[in-house]
Coordinates of C-alpha atoms in Angstrom, one line a residue:
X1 CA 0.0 0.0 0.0
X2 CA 2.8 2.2 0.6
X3 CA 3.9 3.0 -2.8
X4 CA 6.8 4.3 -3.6
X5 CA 7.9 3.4 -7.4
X6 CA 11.0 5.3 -7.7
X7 CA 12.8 2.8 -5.2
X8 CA 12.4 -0.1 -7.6
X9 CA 15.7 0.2 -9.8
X10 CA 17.4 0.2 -6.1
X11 CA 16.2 -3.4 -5.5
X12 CA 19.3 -4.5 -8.0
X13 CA 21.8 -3.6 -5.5
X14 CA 20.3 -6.4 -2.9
X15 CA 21.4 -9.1 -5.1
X16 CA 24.8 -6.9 -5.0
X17 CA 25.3 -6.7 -1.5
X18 CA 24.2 -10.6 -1.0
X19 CA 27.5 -11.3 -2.9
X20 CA 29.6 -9.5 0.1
X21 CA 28.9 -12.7 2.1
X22 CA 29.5 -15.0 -0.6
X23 CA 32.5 -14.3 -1.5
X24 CA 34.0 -13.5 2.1
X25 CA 32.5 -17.5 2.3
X26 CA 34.8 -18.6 -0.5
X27 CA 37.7 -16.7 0.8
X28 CA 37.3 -18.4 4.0
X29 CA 37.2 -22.3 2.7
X30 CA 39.5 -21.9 -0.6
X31 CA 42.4 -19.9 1.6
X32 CA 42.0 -20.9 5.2
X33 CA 39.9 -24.1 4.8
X34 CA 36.2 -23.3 6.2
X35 CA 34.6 -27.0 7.4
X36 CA 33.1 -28.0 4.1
X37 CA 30.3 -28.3 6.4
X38 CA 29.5 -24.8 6.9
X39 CA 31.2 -23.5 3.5
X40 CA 28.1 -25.9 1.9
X41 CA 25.5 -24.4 4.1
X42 CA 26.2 -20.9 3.7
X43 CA 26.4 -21.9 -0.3
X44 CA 22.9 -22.8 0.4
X45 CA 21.6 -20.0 1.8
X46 CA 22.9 -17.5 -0.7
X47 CA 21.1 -19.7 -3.5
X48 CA 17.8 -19.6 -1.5
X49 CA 18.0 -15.9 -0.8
X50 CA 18.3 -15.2 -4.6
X51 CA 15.8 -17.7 -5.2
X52 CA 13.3 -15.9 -2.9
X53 CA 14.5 -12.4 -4.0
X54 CA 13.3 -13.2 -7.5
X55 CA 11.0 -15.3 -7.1
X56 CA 8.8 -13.0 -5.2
X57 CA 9.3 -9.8 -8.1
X58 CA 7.9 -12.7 -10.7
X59 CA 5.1 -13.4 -8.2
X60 CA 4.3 -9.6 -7.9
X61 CA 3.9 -9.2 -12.0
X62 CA 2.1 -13.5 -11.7
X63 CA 4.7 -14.5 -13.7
X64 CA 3.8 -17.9 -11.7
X65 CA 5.7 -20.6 -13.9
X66 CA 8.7 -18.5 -14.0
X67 CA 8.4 -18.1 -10.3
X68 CA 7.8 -21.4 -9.3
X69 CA 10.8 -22.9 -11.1
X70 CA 13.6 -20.4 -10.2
X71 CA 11.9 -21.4 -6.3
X72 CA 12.5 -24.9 -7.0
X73 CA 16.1 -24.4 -8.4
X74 CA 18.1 -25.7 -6.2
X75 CA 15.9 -28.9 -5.8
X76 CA 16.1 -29.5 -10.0
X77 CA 19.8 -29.1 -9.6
X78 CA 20.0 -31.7 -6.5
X79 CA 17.6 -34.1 -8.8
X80 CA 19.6 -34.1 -11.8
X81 CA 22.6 -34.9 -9.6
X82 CA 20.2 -37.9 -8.1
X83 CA 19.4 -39.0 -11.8
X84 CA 23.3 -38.8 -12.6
X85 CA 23.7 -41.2 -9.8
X86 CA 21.4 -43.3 -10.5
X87 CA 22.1 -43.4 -14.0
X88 CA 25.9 -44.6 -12.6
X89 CA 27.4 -41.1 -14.5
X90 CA 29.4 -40.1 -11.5
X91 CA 30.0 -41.2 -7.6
X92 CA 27.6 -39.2 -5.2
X93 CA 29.5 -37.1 -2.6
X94 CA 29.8 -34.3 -0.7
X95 CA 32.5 -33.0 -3.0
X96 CA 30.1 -33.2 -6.0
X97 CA 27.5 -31.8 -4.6
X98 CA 29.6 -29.1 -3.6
X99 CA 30.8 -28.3 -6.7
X100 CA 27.1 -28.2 -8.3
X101 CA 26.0 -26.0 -5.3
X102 CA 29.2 -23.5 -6.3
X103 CA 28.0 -23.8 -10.0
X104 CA 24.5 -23.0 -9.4
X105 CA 25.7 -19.7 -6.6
X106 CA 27.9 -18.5 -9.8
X107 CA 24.7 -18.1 -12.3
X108 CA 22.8 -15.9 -9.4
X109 CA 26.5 -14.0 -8.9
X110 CA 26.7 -13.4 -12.7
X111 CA 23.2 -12.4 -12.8
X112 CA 22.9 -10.0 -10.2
X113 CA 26.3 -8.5 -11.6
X114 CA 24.9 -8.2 -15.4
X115 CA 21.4 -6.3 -13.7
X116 CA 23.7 -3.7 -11.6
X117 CA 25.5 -2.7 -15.1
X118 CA 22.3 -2.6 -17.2
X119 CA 20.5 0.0 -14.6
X120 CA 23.6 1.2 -12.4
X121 CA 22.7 4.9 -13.7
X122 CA 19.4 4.6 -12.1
X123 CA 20.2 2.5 -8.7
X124 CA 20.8 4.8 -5.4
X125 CA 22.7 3.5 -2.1
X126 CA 20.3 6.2 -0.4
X127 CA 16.9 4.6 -1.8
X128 CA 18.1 1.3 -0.9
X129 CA 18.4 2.6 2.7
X130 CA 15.3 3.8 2.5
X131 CA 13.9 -0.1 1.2
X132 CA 16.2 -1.6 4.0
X133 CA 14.5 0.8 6.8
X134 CA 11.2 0.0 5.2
X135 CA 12.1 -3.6 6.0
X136 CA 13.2 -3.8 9.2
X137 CA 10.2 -3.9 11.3
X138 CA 8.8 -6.3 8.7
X139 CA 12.0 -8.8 8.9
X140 CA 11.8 -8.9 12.8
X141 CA 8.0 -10.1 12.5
X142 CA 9.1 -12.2 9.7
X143 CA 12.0 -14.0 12.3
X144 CA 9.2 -14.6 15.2
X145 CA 6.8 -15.8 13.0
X146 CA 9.3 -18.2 11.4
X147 CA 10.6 -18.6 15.2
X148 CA 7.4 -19.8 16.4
X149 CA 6.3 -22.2 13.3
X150 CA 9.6 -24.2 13.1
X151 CA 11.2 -24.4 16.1
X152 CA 9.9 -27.6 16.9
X153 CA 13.3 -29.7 16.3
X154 CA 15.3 -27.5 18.4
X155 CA 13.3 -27.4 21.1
X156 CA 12.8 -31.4 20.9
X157 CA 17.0 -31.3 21.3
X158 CA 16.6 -28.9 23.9
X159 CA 14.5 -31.1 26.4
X160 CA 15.4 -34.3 25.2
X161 CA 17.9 -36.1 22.8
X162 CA 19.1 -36.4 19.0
X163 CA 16.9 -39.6 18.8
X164 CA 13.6 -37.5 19.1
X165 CA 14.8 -34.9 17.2
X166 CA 14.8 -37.2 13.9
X167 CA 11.2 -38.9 15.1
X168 CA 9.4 -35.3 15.4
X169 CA 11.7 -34.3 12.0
X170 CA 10.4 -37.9 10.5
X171 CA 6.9 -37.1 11.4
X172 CA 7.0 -33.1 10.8
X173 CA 7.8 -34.1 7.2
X174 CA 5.3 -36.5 6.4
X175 CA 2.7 -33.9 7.5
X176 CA 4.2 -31.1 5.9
X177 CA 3.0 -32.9 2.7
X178 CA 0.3 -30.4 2.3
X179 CA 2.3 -27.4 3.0
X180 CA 3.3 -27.7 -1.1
X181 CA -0.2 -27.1 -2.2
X182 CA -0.2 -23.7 0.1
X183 CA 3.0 -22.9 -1.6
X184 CA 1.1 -23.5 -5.3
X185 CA -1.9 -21.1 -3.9
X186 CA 0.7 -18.6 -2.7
X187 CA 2.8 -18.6 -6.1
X188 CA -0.7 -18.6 -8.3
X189 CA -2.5 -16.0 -6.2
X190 CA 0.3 -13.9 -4.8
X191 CA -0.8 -10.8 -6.3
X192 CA -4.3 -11.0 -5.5
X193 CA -3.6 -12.0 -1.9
X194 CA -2.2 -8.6 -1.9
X195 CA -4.8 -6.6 -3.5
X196 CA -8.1 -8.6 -2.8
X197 CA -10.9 -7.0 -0.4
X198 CA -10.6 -8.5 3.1
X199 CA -14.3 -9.8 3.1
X200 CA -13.4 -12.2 -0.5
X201 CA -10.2 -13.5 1.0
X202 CA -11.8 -14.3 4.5
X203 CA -14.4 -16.6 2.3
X204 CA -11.4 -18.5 0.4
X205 CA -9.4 -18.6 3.3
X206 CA -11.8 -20.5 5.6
X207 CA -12.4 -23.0 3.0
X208 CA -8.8 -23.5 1.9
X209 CA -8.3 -24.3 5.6
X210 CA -11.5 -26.6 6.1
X211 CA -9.7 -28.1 2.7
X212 CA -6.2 -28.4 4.1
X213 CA -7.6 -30.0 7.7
X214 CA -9.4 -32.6 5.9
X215 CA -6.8 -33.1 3.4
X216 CA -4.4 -33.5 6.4
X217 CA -5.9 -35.8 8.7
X218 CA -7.0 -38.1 5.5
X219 CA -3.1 -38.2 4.8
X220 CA -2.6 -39.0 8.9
X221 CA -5.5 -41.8 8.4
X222 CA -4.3 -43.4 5.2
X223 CA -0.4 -43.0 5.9
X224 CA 0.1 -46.4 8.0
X225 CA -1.5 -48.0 4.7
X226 CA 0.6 -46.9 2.3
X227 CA 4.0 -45.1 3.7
X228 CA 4.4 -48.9 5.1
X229 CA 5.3 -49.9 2.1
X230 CA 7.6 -47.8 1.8
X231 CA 9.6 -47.2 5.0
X232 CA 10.7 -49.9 7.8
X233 CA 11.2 -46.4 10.1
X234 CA 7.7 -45.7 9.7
X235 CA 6.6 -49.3 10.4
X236 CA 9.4 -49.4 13.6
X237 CA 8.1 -45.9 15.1
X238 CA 4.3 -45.4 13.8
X239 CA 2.4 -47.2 16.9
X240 CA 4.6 -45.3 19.4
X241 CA 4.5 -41.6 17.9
X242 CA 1.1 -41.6 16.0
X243 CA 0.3 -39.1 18.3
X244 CA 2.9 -36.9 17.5
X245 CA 1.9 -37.5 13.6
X246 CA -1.6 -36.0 14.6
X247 CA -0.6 -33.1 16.3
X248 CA 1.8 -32.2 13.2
X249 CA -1.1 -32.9 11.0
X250 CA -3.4 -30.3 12.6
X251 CA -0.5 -28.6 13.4
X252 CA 0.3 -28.1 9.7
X253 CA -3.1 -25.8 8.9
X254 CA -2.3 -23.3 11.2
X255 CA 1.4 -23.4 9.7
X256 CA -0.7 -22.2 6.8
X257 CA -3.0 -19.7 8.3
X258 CA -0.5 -18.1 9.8
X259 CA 1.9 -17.6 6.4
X260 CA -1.1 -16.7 4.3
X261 CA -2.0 -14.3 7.1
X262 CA 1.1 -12.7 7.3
X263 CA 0.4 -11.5 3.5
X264 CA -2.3 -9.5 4.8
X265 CA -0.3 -8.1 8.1
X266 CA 2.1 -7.1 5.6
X267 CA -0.1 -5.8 3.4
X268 CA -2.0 -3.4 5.8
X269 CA 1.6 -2.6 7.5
X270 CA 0.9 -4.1 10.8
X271 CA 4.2 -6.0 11.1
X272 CA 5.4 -4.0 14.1
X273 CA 2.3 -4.1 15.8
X274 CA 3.0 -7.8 16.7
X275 CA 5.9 -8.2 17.3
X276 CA 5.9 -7.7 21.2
X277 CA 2.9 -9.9 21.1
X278 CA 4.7 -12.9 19.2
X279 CA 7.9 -12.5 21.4
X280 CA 5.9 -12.8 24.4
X281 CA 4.0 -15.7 22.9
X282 CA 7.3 -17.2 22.7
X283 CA 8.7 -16.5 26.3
X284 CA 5.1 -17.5 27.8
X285 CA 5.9 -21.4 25.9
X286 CA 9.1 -21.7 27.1
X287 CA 8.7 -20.7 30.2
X288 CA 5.7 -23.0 30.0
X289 CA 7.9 -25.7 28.8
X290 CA 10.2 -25.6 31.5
X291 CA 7.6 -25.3 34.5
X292 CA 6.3 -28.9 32.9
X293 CA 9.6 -30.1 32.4
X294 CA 9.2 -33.4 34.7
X295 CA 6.3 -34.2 32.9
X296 CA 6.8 -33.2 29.4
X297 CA 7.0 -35.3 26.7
X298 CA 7.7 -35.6 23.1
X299 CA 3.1 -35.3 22.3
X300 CA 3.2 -32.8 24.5
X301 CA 5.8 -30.6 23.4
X302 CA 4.9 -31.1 19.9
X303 CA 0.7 -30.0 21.3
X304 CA 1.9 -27.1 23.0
X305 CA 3.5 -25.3 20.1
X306 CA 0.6 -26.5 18.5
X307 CA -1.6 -24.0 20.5
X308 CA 1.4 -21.4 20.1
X309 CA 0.6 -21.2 16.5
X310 CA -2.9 -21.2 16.7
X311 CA -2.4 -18.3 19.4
X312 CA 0.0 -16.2 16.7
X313 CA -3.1 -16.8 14.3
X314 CA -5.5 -15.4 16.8
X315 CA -2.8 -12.6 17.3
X316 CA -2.8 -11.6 13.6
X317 CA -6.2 -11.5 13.0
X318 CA -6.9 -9.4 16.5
X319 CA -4.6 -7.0 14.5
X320 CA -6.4 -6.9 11.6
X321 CA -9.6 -6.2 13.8
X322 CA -8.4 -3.5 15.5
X323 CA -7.6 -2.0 11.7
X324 CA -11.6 -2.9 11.1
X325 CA -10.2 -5.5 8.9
X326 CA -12.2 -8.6 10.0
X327 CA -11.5 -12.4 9.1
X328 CA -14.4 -13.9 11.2
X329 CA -15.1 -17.1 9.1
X330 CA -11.0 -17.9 8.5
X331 CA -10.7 -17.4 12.7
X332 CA -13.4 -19.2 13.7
X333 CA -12.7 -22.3 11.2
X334 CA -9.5 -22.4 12.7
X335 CA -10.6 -22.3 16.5
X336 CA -13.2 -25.2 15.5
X337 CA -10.3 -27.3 14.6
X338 CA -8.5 -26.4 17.3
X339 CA -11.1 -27.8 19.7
X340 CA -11.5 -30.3 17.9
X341 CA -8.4 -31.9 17.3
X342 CA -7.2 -30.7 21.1
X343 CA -10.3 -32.7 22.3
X344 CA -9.4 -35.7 19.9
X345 CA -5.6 -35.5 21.1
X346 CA -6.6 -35.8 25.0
X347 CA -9.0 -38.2 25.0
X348 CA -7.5 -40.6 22.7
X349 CA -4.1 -40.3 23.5

């Protein structure tokens, strides 16, 4: 809403600045040998940020096939190594994948170089201030939000071992199977999310979530009947963490709610107005965490950051309401499956 067109050339010199990092990475493992460890993750990250960075201008002008495959690059990349593998072309290793990784970082570093040159007459270091002050209030909502939806594994190593960790990562990715059709909506519909009247986005919303908790727990229903065929760790761990595969499962469409609500928190600029709210959501579950430490368990854990993200979701759209922006239907949907699955989770398990 807050338009200011003139910044746009400016946007270039982001890609710029993301290859200060890079290259001070490749310094650091070719000259003073970086763990390939943390050389490969950093790699990583600068191809996602690109990926993102991009993605999201195609999105804006729904340029959606575009979009979705520069957000699946590095993916396409890692599957043609796979295929190379298993077509017995070369010997799968950290080395190679390495090397592809580097490969793939030098097209976005050639890229973001060839875009500075083409419109460096027009690009300002001042505007770009201006976009990076613009941003910061947005990036710290961004952090909690992404704090409070994907902590999970750390906080499972936090209060209890390595094992756990990969059970709730096992499970949290075998519910997360409908989290790719929200990221289909998101690319398809990104720039109506941001320009459609509150009232026609509460109507899809509710439904799309009514959709994705039905979709969800018919996934968590069906799974033991097919993913058995598949994996010996399902079949070895299913009976004693099924309840942690439900809570993921429901846990999964507030995941949702609470990224396709954060389109319209950004949209109306209400960023900053939650972030004290999310960070004391998140000091309230901790502390929580470790007042039930003697009792807590690996379900439990997993329900009560559960409730934390239904809670942000309730935060964002008590924001909203205080703007006169009201998504009744899309919150009360959500606090119907809420009771419902919290009732479900007690009794049965």
């Amino acid at each position: 809403k807050n338009k200011q067109p003139h910044l746009i050339p400016s946007f270039k010199l982001h890609a710029i600045i993301l290859l200060i990092p890079f290259a001070i990475n490749q310094i650091l493992f070719f000259g003073f040998n970086l763990d390939v460890s943390f050389y490969l993750a950093f790699n990583v990250s600068f191809i996602i940020a690109n990926q993102v960075f991009y993605s999201t201008q195609l999105k804006t002008h729904e340029k959606s096939t575009v979009a979705i495959l520069i957000d699946s690059g590095i993916y396409i990349f890692l599957l043609v190594c796979l295929i190379l593998y298993w077509s017995k072309l070369f010997v799968l290793s950290i080395k190679i994948i390495n090397w592809v990784l580097l490969f793939y970082a030098l097209l976005y570093v050639l890229i973001a170089i060839q875009r500075f040159f083409k419109q460096r007459n027009e690009i300002s270091f001042n505007q770009y201030k201006i976009i990076l002050k613009l941003s910061v209030l947005l990036l710290v909502s961004t952090f909690l939000i992404y704090l409070i939806t994907s902590s999970g594994r750390i906080l499972v190593e936090l209060f209890f071992n390595f094992e756990l960790v990969g059970v709730y990562a096992f499970y949290f990715r075998l519910a997360a199977i409908v989290v790719m059709i929200h990221q289909v909506i998101n690319i398809a519909f990104f720039k109506k999310i941001y320009t459609f009247r509150p009232r026609i986005l509460d109507k899809y919303y509710y439904l799309f979530f009514i959709f994705i908790f039905i979709l969800s727990i018919s996934i968590y229903i069906f799974a033991p009947l097919i993913v058995s065929h598949f994996s010996e760790y399902f079949n070895a761990t299913f009976e004693n963490y099924k309840a942690i595969y439900f809570i993921l499962s429901a846990q999964m469409v507030m995941w949702i709610a609470s990224a396709l609500n954060s389109n319209i928190i950004d949209r109306e600029n209400l960023a900053s107005k939650n972030n004290i709210k999310f960070l004391i959501l998140i000091v309230f579950a901790i502390a929580l965490m470790y007042i039930l430490k003697p009792w807590l368990t690996l379900s439990l854990l997993a329900y009560i950051l559960y409730s934390v993200i239904f809670l942000a979701c309730i935060i964002q759209y008590f924001s909203l309401k205080l703007k006169q922006i009201i998504f009744f239907k899309s919150a009360l949907s959500l606090t119907i499956i809420y009771l419902l699955t919290s009732a479900y989770y007690f009794l049965i398990f």
